[in-house]
Amino acid sequence: MSQLLAGKTAIVLGVANKWSIAYAIAEAYRREGARLILTYQGERLKATVEDLGKELGAALVLNCDVTKEEELAALVTAISGEKLDVIVHSIAFANREDLSRPFLETSRDGYLLAQEVSSYSLVSVSRALAPLMTEGGAILTLSYLGSVRVIPNYNVMGVAKAALEACVRYLASDLGARAIRVNAISAGPIKTASARGIKDFSKVLDGVAAISPLRRNTDPAEVADTAVFLASHLGRGVTGNVVYVDAGFQVMGLPTPD
Ligand code: NAP
C-alpha cells in the first residue's frame, strides 16, 4: 500500500526539531504523497523549521504561536487559497516547575497556561482552519496516558490532556456534519524536547520498556503511521476517538510476574 495521502494537503503544527513527533508525522505524510504546510512558533525556531521544511519538501513554512489570535488569523490569511484535508495539532506546553513539584502546588497561572497552549489551542486552530476543509478532512492531536491515569510529575499536563481529549469528542460532534473527523493519538513516552521537561522522564521510559505487553518503548514512526491511517480514506469511519500507540502499556494493571 502506498501514497495513501496523494492529492491531500496537510498542515502540521508543532515541528520544533527532528525529534518532534510532528516531524515523524510530516515525514510519513510526505512518504504517502501529501502536500505539506508546516508551522513554527516564533523567530527562535524559524531557521530550523525552514531547513526541516526544505528536507521534507514542504510547500509552505509559516509562523504561528497558537496563543496569539492575530498570528492564527495571519496563518488563515496566508493559506486562504488552499483546500486543506488534514490538520495535525502536535503542541503542548507547561511550566517546568509544574512538571516537577506536587500537583497540589500548581499555580493558577501555570494551570491556565497549560490549558491554553495544550488544550484550548485545538479548539481555536480547528475553528480557524476548518473552513478551509471544504471537502471534509481529518484533525489529529497528540495526547498521553496522563489524561486518565496518574503519571508521576505529569501533573498539570495530565489535566490539560484530559481536557484535550474531551475537546476531541465535542469537536468531532460539531464538525462531523462537515465530514471532518477529529481524533487523538495517545502516544507512549518518547524522548523529545518537551518530554525532557518532565522530571524523571527516563524512569517512565524504563517502566514502559519493562512492563508494556510489547516490552519496549514507542517509536515515533509508529505514531506517524497511525496518523497516516487516521488522515487517510482508511480511517473514514473513525472520529471522536483516542487511539493508543503505546506498545500496549495502557492495558496493564500490574507488571506480569517473570
Ligand atoms: P516537541 O518536539 O517539543 O513539540 C512540541 C511543540 O509544541 C513544539 O514545536 C513547540 O514549539 C510547540 N509549541 C509550544 N507552545 C506553542 C505555542 N504557543 N504555539 C505554537 N507551538 C507551540 O515535543 P513532542 O513530544 O513532539 O510533543 C508533541 C505533542 O505530543 C505534544 O502535544 C505532547 O504533549 C504530545 N505527546 C508527547 C509524548 C512524548 O512522550 N514525547 C507522548 C504523548 C504525547 P517550541 O519548541 O517553540 O516551544
CSV table of C-alpha atoms and ligand atoms in Angstrom, one decimal:
chain,number,residue,atom,x,y,z
A,1,MET,CA,0.0,0.0,0.0
A,2,SER,CA,1.4,3.4,-0.8
A,3,GLN,CA,0.6,7.1,-1.5
A,4,LEU,CA,-2.4,6.9,1.0
A,5,LEU,CA,-2.4,10.7,1.1
A,6,ALA,CA,-1.9,11.6,-2.5
A,7,GLY,CA,-3.8,14.7,-3.5
A,8,LYS,CA,-4.2,15.8,0.1
A,9,THR,CA,-2.8,18.9,1.8
A,10,ALA,CA,-1.8,18.6,5.4
A,11,ILE,CA,-0.9,21.4,7.8
A,12,VAL,CA,1.4,20.2,10.6
A,13,LEU,CA,1.7,22.4,13.7
A,14,GLY,CA,4.4,21.6,16.2
A,15,VAL,CA,7.6,20.6,14.4
A,16,ALA,CA,10.4,22.0,16.6
A,17,ASN,CA,13.2,19.7,15.5
A,18,LYS,CA,13.9,16.2,14.1
A,19,TRP,CA,12.9,14.5,17.3
A,20,SER,CA,9.4,16.1,17.4
A,21,ILE,CA,6.5,13.7,16.9
A,22,ALA,CA,5.2,16.2,14.4
A,23,TYR,CA,8.4,15.7,12.3
A,24,ALA,CA,7.8,12.0,12.2
A,25,ILE,CA,4.2,12.6,11.1
A,26,ALA,CA,5.3,15.1,8.5
A,27,GLU,CA,7.9,12.6,7.1
A,28,ALA,CA,5.2,9.8,6.9
A,29,TYR,CA,2.8,12.2,5.3
A,30,ARG,CA,5.4,13.1,2.6
A,31,ARG,CA,6.1,9.4,2.0
A,32,GLU,CA,2.3,9.0,1.4
A,33,GLY,CA,2.2,11.8,-1.1
A,34,ALA,CA,0.7,14.6,0.9
A,35,ARG,CA,1.4,18.3,0.2
A,36,LEU,CA,2.8,19.7,3.4
A,37,ILE,CA,2.4,23.0,5.2
A,38,LEU,CA,4.5,23.4,8.4
A,39,THR,CA,4.2,26.0,11.2
A,40,TYR,CA,6.6,27.0,13.9
A,41,GLN,CA,6.3,29.2,17.0
A,42,GLY,CA,8.3,32.5,16.7
A,43,GLU,CA,11.6,33.6,15.3
A,44,ARG,CA,13.6,31.3,17.5
A,45,LEU,CA,12.6,28.3,15.5
A,46,LYS,CA,12.2,29.9,12.1
A,47,ALA,CA,15.5,28.9,10.5
A,48,THR,CA,15.4,25.3,11.9
A,49,VAL,CA,11.9,24.6,10.8
A,50,GLU,CA,12.5,26.2,7.4
A,51,ASP,CA,15.5,23.9,6.9
A,52,LEU,CA,13.4,20.9,8.0
A,53,GLY,CA,10.7,22.1,5.7
A,54,LYS,CA,13.1,22.0,2.8
A,55,GLU,CA,14.2,18.5,3.6
A,56,LEU,CA,10.5,17.5,3.7
A,57,GLY,CA,9.7,19.3,0.5
A,58,ALA,CA,7.1,21.4,2.3
A,59,ALA,CA,5.1,23.8,0.2
A,60,LEU,CA,5.0,26.4,2.9
A,61,VAL,CA,6.6,27.0,6.3
A,62,LEU,CA,4.7,29.7,8.3
A,63,ASN,CA,4.9,31.3,11.8
A,64,CYS,CA,2.1,30.7,14.3
A,65,ASP,CA,2.1,31.0,18.0
A,66,VAL,CA,-1.3,29.4,18.8
A,67,THR,CA,-1.8,31.6,21.9
A,68,LYS,CA,-1.8,34.7,19.6
A,69,GLU,CA,-5.2,35.3,17.9
A,70,GLU,CA,-3.5,37.7,15.4
A,71,GLU,CA,-0.9,35.1,14.4
A,72,LEU,CA,-3.7,32.5,13.9
A,73,ALA,CA,-5.6,35.0,11.8
A,74,ALA,CA,-2.4,35.7,9.7
A,75,LEU,CA,-1.9,32.0,9.2
A,76,VAL,CA,-5.5,31.7,7.8
A,77,THR,CA,-4.9,34.6,5.5
A,78,ALA,CA,-1.6,33.2,4.3
A,79,ILE,CA,-3.3,29.9,3.3
A,80,SER,CA,-6.7,31.1,2.4
A,81,GLY,CA,-6.4,29.9,-1.2
A,82,GLU,CA,-5.7,26.3,0.0
A,83,LYS,CA,-8.1,23.4,0.3
A,84,LEU,CA,-7.0,21.7,3.5
A,85,ASP,CA,-7.5,18.0,4.1
A,86,VAL,CA,-5.6,17.3,7.3
A,87,ILE,CA,-4.6,19.3,10.4
A,88,VAL,CA,-2.1,17.9,12.8
A,89,HIS,CA,-2.0,19.7,16.2
A,90,SER,CA,1.1,18.5,18.0
A,91,ILE,CA,1.5,21.2,20.5
A,92,ALA,CA,1.8,21.4,24.3
A,93,PHE,CA,3.4,23.5,27.0
A,94,ALA,CA,3.5,23.7,30.8
A,95,ASN,CA,5.9,25.5,33.1
A,96,ARG,CA,8.8,23.2,34.1
A,97,GLU,CA,8.2,23.7,37.8
A,98,ASP,CA,4.7,22.4,37.3
A,99,LEU,CA,6.2,19.2,36.0
A,100,SER,CA,8.3,18.5,39.0
A,101,ARG,CA,6.6,19.7,42.2
A,102,PRO,CA,3.4,18.1,43.7
A,103,PHE,CA,0.3,18.7,41.6
A,104,LEU,CA,-1.3,20.3,44.7
A,105,GLU,CA,1.2,23.2,44.3
A,106,THR,CA,0.1,24.1,40.7
A,107,SER,CA,-0.4,27.9,40.4
A,108,ARG,CA,-3.5,29.4,38.8
A,109,ASP,CA,-1.2,30.9,36.0
A,110,GLY,CA,0.5,27.6,35.4
A,111,TYR,CA,-2.8,25.8,35.2
A,112,LEU,CA,-4.3,28.3,32.8
A,113,LEU,CA,-1.1,28.4,30.6
A,114,ALA,CA,-1.1,24.6,30.2
A,115,GLN,CA,-4.7,24.6,29.3
A,116,GLU,CA,-4.4,27.5,26.9
A,117,VAL,CA,-1.5,26.1,24.9
A,118,SER,CA,-2.2,22.4,25.2
A,119,SER,CA,-6.0,22.1,25.1
A,120,TYR,CA,-7.8,25.3,24.0
A,121,SER,CA,-5.5,25.7,21.0
A,122,LEU,CA,-7.1,22.6,19.5
A,123,VAL,CA,-10.4,24.5,19.6
A,124,SER,CA,-9.1,27.8,18.2
A,125,VAL,CA,-7.0,26.1,15.5
A,126,SER,CA,-9.9,23.9,14.4
A,127,ARG,CA,-12.3,26.8,14.3
A,128,ALA,CA,-9.9,28.9,12.3
A,129,LEU,CA,-8.8,26.2,9.8
A,130,ALA,CA,-11.9,24.0,9.4
A,131,PRO,CA,-13.5,26.5,6.8
A,132,LEU,CA,-10.6,25.6,4.5
A,133,MET,CA,-11.5,21.9,4.7
A,134,THR,CA,-14.1,22.3,2.0
A,135,GLU,CA,-14.2,18.6,1.1
A,136,GLY,CA,-14.1,17.3,4.7
A,137,GLY,CA,-11.0,16.0,6.3
A,138,ALA,CA,-9.2,14.9,9.4
A,139,ILE,CA,-8.0,16.8,12.5
A,140,LEU,CA,-5.5,15.0,14.7
A,141,THR,CA,-4.0,15.9,18.1
A,142,LEU,CA,-1.5,14.2,20.4
A,143,SER,CA,-2.4,13.1,23.9
A,144,TYR,CA,-0.8,11.0,26.6
A,145,LEU,CA,-2.0,8.4,29.2
A,146,GLY,CA,-1.5,11.0,32.0
A,147,SER,CA,-5.0,12.2,31.0
A,148,VAL,CA,-6.7,9.2,32.6
A,149,ARG,CA,-4.0,7.8,35.0
A,150,VAL,CA,-1.7,9.5,37.5
A,151,ILE,CA,1.8,9.5,36.0
A,152,PRO,CA,4.4,11.0,38.4
A,153,ASN,CA,5.3,14.6,37.5
A,154,TYR,CA,2.9,14.8,34.5
A,155,ASN,CA,0.6,16.8,36.8
A,156,VAL,CA,-1.0,19.8,35.2
A,157,MET,CA,-0.3,18.4,31.7
A,158,GLY,CA,-2.4,15.4,32.6
A,159,VAL,CA,-5.3,17.7,33.4
A,160,ALA,CA,-4.7,19.6,30.1
A,161,LYS,CA,-4.7,16.3,28.2
A,162,ALA,CA,-7.9,15.2,29.9
A,163,ALA,CA,-9.5,18.5,28.6
A,164,LEU,CA,-7.9,17.9,25.2
A,165,GLU,CA,-9.5,14.5,24.9
A,166,ALA,CA,-12.8,16.0,25.8
A,167,CYS,CA,-12.3,18.7,23.2
A,168,VAL,CA,-11.7,15.9,20.6
A,169,ARG,CA,-15.2,14.5,21.4
A,170,TYR,CA,-17.0,17.8,21.3
A,171,LEU,CA,-15.2,18.9,18.1
A,172,ALA,CA,-16.0,15.6,16.5
A,173,SER,CA,-19.6,16.1,17.2
A,174,ASP,CA,-19.6,19.7,15.9
A,175,LEU,CA,-17.6,19.0,12.7
A,176,GLY,CA,-19.0,15.6,11.7
A,177,ALA,CA,-21.7,17.1,9.6
A,178,ARG,CA,-19.0,18.8,7.6
A,179,ALA,CA,-17.3,15.4,7.1
A,180,ILE,CA,-14.4,16.5,9.3
A,181,ARG,CA,-13.2,13.8,11.7
A,182,VAL,CA,-11.4,14.6,14.9
A,183,ASN,CA,-9.2,12.1,16.8
A,184,ALA,CA,-6.3,12.0,19.2
A,185,ILE,CA,-3.4,9.6,19.3
A,186,SER,CA,-2.3,8.8,22.8
A,187,ALA,CA,1.4,8.1,22.2
A,188,GLY,CA,3.7,6.2,24.6
A,189,PRO,CA,6.5,8.2,26.1
A,190,ILE,CA,9.1,9.4,23.5
A,191,LYS,CA,12.3,11.3,24.2
A,192,THR,CA,11.6,14.8,22.7
A,193,ALA,CA,12.4,18.3,23.8
A,194,SER,CA,9.0,18.6,25.6
A,195,ALA,CA,9.4,15.3,27.3
A,196,ARG,CA,12.8,16.3,28.7
A,197,GLY,CA,10.9,19.0,30.7
A,198,ILE,CA,9.2,16.3,32.8
A,199,LYS,CA,11.2,15.4,35.9
A,200,ASP,CA,12.4,11.7,35.9
A,201,PHE,CA,11.1,11.1,32.4
A,202,SER,CA,13.8,8.4,31.8
A,203,LYS,CA,12.2,6.4,34.7
A,204,VAL,CA,8.9,6.5,32.8
A,205,LEU,CA,10.7,5.2,29.7
A,206,ASP,CA,12.3,2.4,31.7
A,207,GLY,CA,9.0,1.5,33.3
A,208,VAL,CA,7.2,1.2,29.9
A,209,ALA,CA,10.0,-0.9,28.4
A,210,ALA,CA,9.8,-3.3,31.4
A,211,ILE,CA,6.0,-3.6,31.7
A,212,SER,CA,4.3,-3.0,28.4
A,213,PRO,CA,3.0,-6.0,26.5
A,214,LEU,CA,5.5,-5.4,23.7
A,215,ARG,CA,8.3,-4.9,26.3
A,216,ARG,CA,9.6,-1.8,24.6
A,217,ASN,CA,9.0,1.9,24.1
A,218,THR,CA,7.2,3.6,21.3
A,219,ASP,CA,8.8,4.6,18.1
A,220,PRO,CA,7.7,7.9,16.7
A,221,ALA,CA,7.4,6.3,13.3
A,222,GLU,CA,4.6,4.0,14.7
A,223,VAL,CA,2.7,7.1,15.9
A,224,ALA,CA,3.2,8.6,12.5
A,225,ASP,CA,1.8,5.6,10.7
A,226,THR,CA,-1.3,5.7,12.8
A,227,ALA,CA,-1.5,9.4,11.9
A,228,VAL,CA,-1.4,8.4,8.3
A,229,PHE,CA,-4.2,5.9,8.8
A,230,LEU,CA,-6.4,8.4,10.6
A,231,ALA,CA,-5.8,11.1,8.0
A,232,SER,CA,-6.5,8.7,5.1
A,233,HIS,CA,-9.5,7.1,3.5
A,234,LEU,CA,-8.8,4.0,5.6
A,235,GLY,CA,-9.7,5.9,8.8
A,236,ARG,CA,-13.0,7.2,7.3
A,237,GLY,CA,-15.2,5.6,10.0
A,238,VAL,CA,-13.2,6.8,13.0
A,239,THR,CA,-13.9,10.0,14.8
A,240,GLY,CA,-14.1,11.3,18.4
A,241,ASN,CA,-11.5,8.6,19.4
A,242,VAL,CA,-8.4,8.4,21.4
A,243,VAL,CA,-6.2,5.8,19.7
A,244,TYR,CA,-3.4,4.4,21.9
A,245,VAL,CA,0.0,3.8,20.2
A,246,ASP,CA,2.0,2.9,23.3
A,247,ALA,CA,3.3,-0.7,22.9
A,248,GLY,CA,0.1,-1.6,24.8
A,249,PHE,CA,1.2,-0.1,28.1
A,250,GLN,CA,-2.3,1.4,28.9
A,251,VAL,CA,-3.9,-2.1,29.3
A,252,MET,CA,-1.6,-3.2,32.2
A,253,GLY,CA,-2.6,-3.1,35.8
A,254,LEU,CA,0.4,-4.7,37.5
A,255,PRO,CA,3.6,-5.9,35.9
A,256,THR,CA,3.5,-9.5,34.6
A,257,PRO,CA,5.4,-11.8,37.0
A,258,ASP,CA,8.6,-13.1,35.3
B,1,NAP,P1,8.2,18.9,20.9
B,1,NAP,O1,9.1,18.4,19.8
B,1,NAP,O2,8.8,19.8,21.9
B,1,NAP,O3,6.9,19.5,20.3
B,1,NAP,C1,6.0,20.4,21.0
B,1,NAP,C2,5.7,21.5,20.1
B,1,NAP,O4,4.8,22.4,20.6
B,1,NAP,C3,7.0,22.4,19.8
B,1,NAP,O5,7.1,22.6,18.4
B,1,NAP,C4,6.7,23.7,20.5
B,1,NAP,O6,7.3,24.8,20.0
B,1,NAP,C5,5.2,23.7,20.2
B,1,NAP,N1,4.5,24.8,21.0
B,1,NAP,C6,4.6,25.0,22.3
B,1,NAP,N2,3.9,26.2,22.6
B,1,NAP,C7,3.4,26.6,21.4
B,1,NAP,C8,2.6,27.8,21.0
B,1,NAP,N3,2.2,28.7,21.9
B,1,NAP,N4,2.3,27.9,19.7
B,1,NAP,C9,2.8,27.0,18.8
B,1,NAP,N5,3.5,26.0,19.1
B,1,NAP,C10,3.8,25.8,20.4
B,1,NAP,O7,7.6,17.6,21.7
B,1,NAP,P2,6.7,16.4,21.3
B,1,NAP,O8,6.9,15.4,22.4
B,1,NAP,O9,6.9,16.0,19.9
B,1,NAP,O10,5.2,17.0,21.6
B,1,NAP,C11,4.2,17.0,20.6
B,1,NAP,C12,2.9,16.6,21.2
B,1,NAP,O11,3.0,15.2,21.5
B,1,NAP,C13,2.5,17.3,22.5
B,1,NAP,O12,1.1,17.6,22.5
B,1,NAP,C14,2.9,16.3,23.5
B,1,NAP,O13,2.2,16.5,24.7
B,1,NAP,C15,2.4,15.1,22.8
B,1,NAP,N6,3.0,13.8,23.4
B,1,NAP,C16,4.3,13.7,23.6
B,1,NAP,C17,4.7,12.5,24.2
B,1,NAP,C18,6.2,12.2,24.5
B,1,NAP,O14,6.5,11.4,25.3
B,1,NAP,N7,7.1,13.0,23.8
B,1,NAP,C19,3.8,11.4,24.5
B,1,NAP,C20,2.5,11.6,24.2
B,1,NAP,C21,2.0,12.8,23.7
B,1,NAP,P3,8.6,25.4,20.9
B,1,NAP,O15,9.6,24.4,20.8
B,1,NAP,O16,8.8,26.7,20.3
B,1,NAP,O17,8.0,25.5,22.3
